């Protein structure tokens, strides 16, 4: 993990700090699918004991982001094509409900909020900053999903997103994928601004389908 990690402002507890840093490393591709998580080196770099590190790893294991192999240790989880397709299929079902409800509720300022975040997505895409783009992309989608006003549903969707975090950096690493995501987001913003539920859902379906197709190629090359 990068040398500036321990200089970041720490969350309230050591476990939360380690959890945040591991998530960041996985999301940005610093730790890639299948990579081992070397606990001694990681604990030394983050200046924490093995206890909060083990607890953070157990949390990530429960979420499906890491796996534990007896006598070998922890590794960043790898997904099969079948896993990926199942996750995105479930996401489609849940996100459709969330977005449909969000557009019925139509909270004030939703389209404007999406527009502001989309500008961040586009700046990061233009700069080729995968980390910032992935973070802004998540805020874009969850701003819309959270507008449903259904926190339990939001948590379920977030768990599914977390399971594919290790692959998001691989997706955004290529210029055509970043450009396509920008175009698809723009279409979603327009549909939300026009309160066009059918168009918004259709554009989001296309957005997920393109991501699955691209990630399928990534997994096939692995």
Short mmCIF file of C-alpha atoms in Angstrom, two decimals, residues 11-215:
data_model
loop_
_atom_site.label_atom_id
_atom_site.label_comp_id
_atom_site.label_asym_id
_atom_site.label_seq_id
_atom_site.Cartn_x
_atom_site.Cartn_y
_atom_site.Cartn_z
CA UNK A 11 -11.30 7.37 11.49
CA UNK A 12 -12.26 7.14 15.20
CA UNK A 13 -11.01 3.59 15.81
CA UNK A 14 -8.06 1.54 14.59
CA UNK A 15 -10.40 -1.05 13.09
CA UNK A 16 -12.30 1.59 11.11
CA UNK A 17 -9.01 3.08 9.96
CA UNK A 18 -7.75 -0.28 8.68
CA UNK A 19 -11.12 -1.05 7.09
CA UNK A 20 -11.10 2.30 5.27
CA UNK A 21 -7.56 1.77 3.98
CA UNK A 22 -8.22 -1.78 2.81
CA UNK A 23 -11.37 -0.68 1.00
CA UNK A 24 -9.44 2.13 -0.66
CA UNK A 25 -6.66 -0.20 -1.78
CA UNK A 26 -9.17 -2.67 -3.24
CA UNK A 27 -11.34 -0.02 -4.90
CA UNK A 28 -8.39 1.73 -6.54
CA UNK A 29 -6.81 -1.50 -7.78
CA UNK A 30 -3.77 -1.16 -5.52
CA UNK A 31 -4.83 -4.59 -4.28
CA UNK A 32 -6.15 -6.54 -7.23
CA UNK A 33 -8.42 -9.61 -7.34
CA UNK A 34 -6.44 -12.64 -6.17
CA UNK A 35 -3.70 -10.61 -4.45
CA UNK A 36 -2.58 -11.86 -1.02
CA UNK A 37 -3.04 -9.53 1.96
CA UNK A 38 0.22 -9.71 3.89
CA UNK A 39 -0.87 -8.98 7.43
CA UNK A 40 2.52 -8.39 9.09
CA UNK A 41 3.63 -5.89 6.45
CA UNK A 42 0.24 -4.19 6.41
CA UNK A 43 0.08 -3.85 10.20
CA UNK A 44 3.56 -2.33 10.23
CA UNK A 45 2.78 0.11 7.42
CA UNK A 46 -0.46 1.27 9.02
CA UNK A 47 1.09 1.30 12.49
CA UNK A 48 -1.61 -0.88 14.05
CA UNK A 49 -1.64 -4.17 15.91
CA UNK A 50 -2.85 -7.41 14.36
CA UNK A 51 -6.13 -7.26 16.35
CA UNK A 52 -7.87 -4.42 14.45
CA UNK A 53 -6.45 -5.79 11.23
CA UNK A 54 -7.98 -9.21 11.83
CA UNK A 55 -11.33 -7.63 12.72
CA UNK A 56 -11.30 -5.53 9.56
CA UNK A 57 -10.49 -8.58 7.46
CA UNK A 58 -13.37 -10.51 9.04
CA UNK A 59 -15.71 -7.64 8.10
CA UNK A 60 -14.47 -7.66 4.51
CA UNK A 61 -14.75 -11.43 4.37
CA UNK A 62 -18.41 -11.23 5.46
CA UNK A 63 -19.00 -8.71 2.67
CA UNK A 64 -17.33 -10.95 0.10
CA UNK A 65 -14.44 -8.58 -0.64
CA UNK A 66 -11.75 -10.90 0.73
CA UNK A 67 -11.51 -14.65 1.21
CA UNK A 68 -9.60 -16.70 3.76
CA UNK A 69 -7.71 -19.85 2.82
CA UNK A 70 -6.62 -22.16 5.64
CA UNK A 71 -2.83 -22.16 6.11
CA UNK A 72 -2.50 -19.48 3.39
CA UNK A 73 -4.20 -16.39 4.77
CA UNK A 74 -6.41 -13.68 3.28
CA UNK A 75 -6.70 -12.77 -0.39
CA UNK A 76 -8.68 -10.20 -2.34
CA UNK A 77 -11.75 -12.05 -3.60
CA UNK A 78 -11.95 -13.11 -7.22
CA UNK A 79 -15.26 -13.32 -9.04
CA UNK A 80 -16.28 -15.75 -11.71
CA UNK A 81 -18.34 -14.62 -14.69
CA UNK A 82 -21.33 -16.36 -13.09
CA UNK A 83 -20.78 -14.47 -9.81
CA UNK A 84 -20.54 -11.17 -11.64
CA UNK A 85 -23.67 -11.76 -13.69
CA UNK A 86 -25.64 -12.84 -10.63
CA UNK A 87 -24.60 -9.73 -8.68
CA UNK A 88 -25.58 -7.42 -11.52
CA UNK A 89 -28.86 -9.23 -12.06
CA UNK A 90 -29.79 -8.74 -8.40
CA UNK A 91 -28.61 -5.14 -8.57
CA UNK A 92 -30.93 -4.54 -11.50
CA UNK A 93 -33.93 -5.82 -9.55
CA UNK A 94 -33.18 -3.80 -6.43
CA UNK A 95 -31.99 -0.63 -8.11
CA UNK A 96 -35.02 -0.54 -10.38
CA UNK A 97 -37.25 -0.48 -7.29
CA UNK A 98 -35.09 2.17 -5.61
CA UNK A 99 -34.94 4.47 -8.63
CA UNK A 100 -38.63 4.07 -9.43
CA UNK A 101 -39.47 5.05 -5.85
CA UNK A 102 -36.98 7.92 -5.92
CA UNK A 103 -38.57 9.39 -9.03
CA UNK A 104 -42.06 9.04 -7.58
CA UNK A 105 -40.93 10.87 -4.43
CA UNK A 106 -38.98 13.36 -6.60
CA UNK A 107 -37.15 15.16 -3.77
CA UNK A 108 -36.24 18.78 -4.44
CA UNK A 109 -32.85 19.30 -6.01
CA UNK A 110 -32.24 15.68 -7.06
CA UNK A 111 -31.38 16.46 -10.69
CA UNK A 112 -29.17 19.38 -9.61
CA UNK A 113 -27.32 17.15 -7.13
CA UNK A 114 -26.72 14.54 -9.84
CA UNK A 115 -25.50 17.26 -12.20
CA UNK A 116 -22.93 18.51 -9.67
CA UNK A 117 -21.58 15.01 -9.04
CA UNK A 118 -21.56 14.27 -12.76
CA UNK A 119 -19.26 17.24 -13.28
CA UNK A 120 -16.84 15.59 -10.83
CA UNK A 121 -17.14 12.29 -12.74
CA UNK A 122 -16.33 14.06 -16.00
CA UNK A 123 -13.32 15.94 -14.62
CA UNK A 124 -11.90 12.70 -13.21
CA UNK A 125 -12.58 10.85 -16.47
CA UNK A 126 -10.83 13.54 -18.48
CA UNK A 127 -7.83 13.43 -16.14
CA UNK A 128 -7.76 9.63 -16.16
CA UNK A 129 -8.01 9.62 -12.36
CA UNK A 130 -9.54 6.21 -11.73
CA UNK A 131 -9.71 6.61 -7.95
CA UNK A 132 -11.60 9.90 -7.99
CA UNK A 133 -13.85 8.73 -10.80
CA UNK A 134 -14.81 5.56 -8.94
CA UNK A 135 -15.63 7.57 -5.81
CA UNK A 136 -17.69 10.14 -7.75
CA UNK A 137 -19.43 7.38 -9.71
CA UNK A 138 -20.55 5.76 -6.47
CA UNK A 139 -21.84 9.07 -5.10
CA UNK A 140 -23.75 9.64 -8.35
CA UNK A 141 -25.56 6.33 -8.20
CA UNK A 142 -26.22 6.36 -4.47
CA UNK A 143 -27.54 9.93 -4.55
CA UNK A 144 -30.25 8.59 -6.82
CA UNK A 145 -30.73 5.33 -4.90
CA UNK A 146 -30.87 7.04 -1.48
CA UNK A 147 -33.56 9.39 -2.80
CA UNK A 148 -35.87 6.37 -2.53
CA UNK A 149 -36.02 6.98 1.22
CA UNK A 150 -35.61 3.23 1.88
CA UNK A 151 -32.45 2.74 3.97
CA UNK A 152 -32.72 -1.06 4.18
CA UNK A 153 -32.88 -1.32 0.41
CA UNK A 154 -29.95 1.09 0.09
CA UNK A 155 -27.86 -1.11 2.41
CA UNK A 156 -28.62 -4.22 0.36
CA UNK A 157 -27.58 -2.48 -2.83
CA UNK A 158 -24.41 -1.17 -1.19
CA UNK A 159 -23.40 -4.73 -0.24
CA UNK A 160 -23.70 -5.78 -3.88
CA UNK A 161 -21.63 -2.79 -5.00
CA UNK A 162 -18.96 -3.62 -2.44
CA UNK A 163 -18.64 -7.14 -3.83
CA UNK A 164 -17.47 -5.79 -7.20
CA UNK A 165 -15.25 -2.94 -5.96
CA UNK A 166 -12.09 -4.81 -6.90
CA UNK A 167 -13.20 -4.82 -10.53
CA UNK A 168 -14.31 -1.20 -10.83
CA UNK A 169 -10.75 0.08 -11.07
CA UNK A 170 -10.07 -2.40 -13.89
CA UNK A 171 -13.14 -1.13 -15.74
CA UNK A 172 -12.28 2.57 -15.43
CA UNK A 173 -8.62 2.02 -16.34
CA UNK A 174 -9.54 2.07 -20.06
CA UNK A 175 -10.43 5.33 -21.84
CA UNK A 176 -13.43 3.95 -23.81
CA UNK A 177 -15.06 2.70 -20.62
CA UNK A 178 -14.67 6.06 -18.91
CA UNK A 179 -16.08 7.86 -21.94
CA UNK A 180 -19.05 5.52 -22.16
CA UNK A 181 -19.81 5.92 -18.44
CA UNK A 182 -19.80 9.71 -18.83
CA UNK A 183 -22.21 9.49 -21.78
CA UNK A 184 -24.53 7.08 -19.93
CA UNK A 185 -24.56 9.22 -16.78
CA UNK A 186 -25.48 12.26 -18.86
CA UNK A 187 -28.48 10.39 -20.25
CA UNK A 188 -29.59 9.46 -16.72
CA UNK A 189 -29.32 13.07 -15.52
CA UNK A 190 -31.46 14.23 -18.46
CA UNK A 191 -34.11 11.58 -17.75
CA UNK A 192 -34.25 12.49 -14.05
CA UNK A 193 -34.49 16.21 -14.86
CA UNK A 194 -37.44 15.44 -17.15
CA UNK A 195 -39.03 13.08 -14.58
CA UNK A 196 -38.99 10.39 -17.27
CA UNK A 197 -39.04 7.19 -15.22
CA UNK A 198 -39.00 4.81 -18.20
CA UNK A 199 -36.02 6.54 -19.79
CA UNK A 200 -34.08 6.67 -16.51
CA UNK A 201 -34.58 2.96 -15.87
CA UNK A 202 -33.72 2.07 -19.46
CA UNK A 203 -30.51 4.13 -19.37
CA UNK A 204 -29.46 2.56 -16.07
CA UNK A 205 -30.12 -0.93 -17.44
CA UNK A 206 -27.91 -0.13 -20.44
CA UNK A 207 -25.23 1.29 -18.12
CA UNK A 208 -25.11 -1.93 -16.06
CA UNK A 209 -25.23 -4.16 -19.15
CA UNK A 210 -22.22 -2.40 -20.69
CA UNK A 211 -20.28 -2.73 -17.43
CA UNK A 212 -21.07 -6.46 -17.23
CA UNK A 213 -19.94 -7.01 -20.82
CA UNK A 214 -16.66 -5.18 -20.20
CA UNK A 215 -15.99 -6.94 -16.90
#
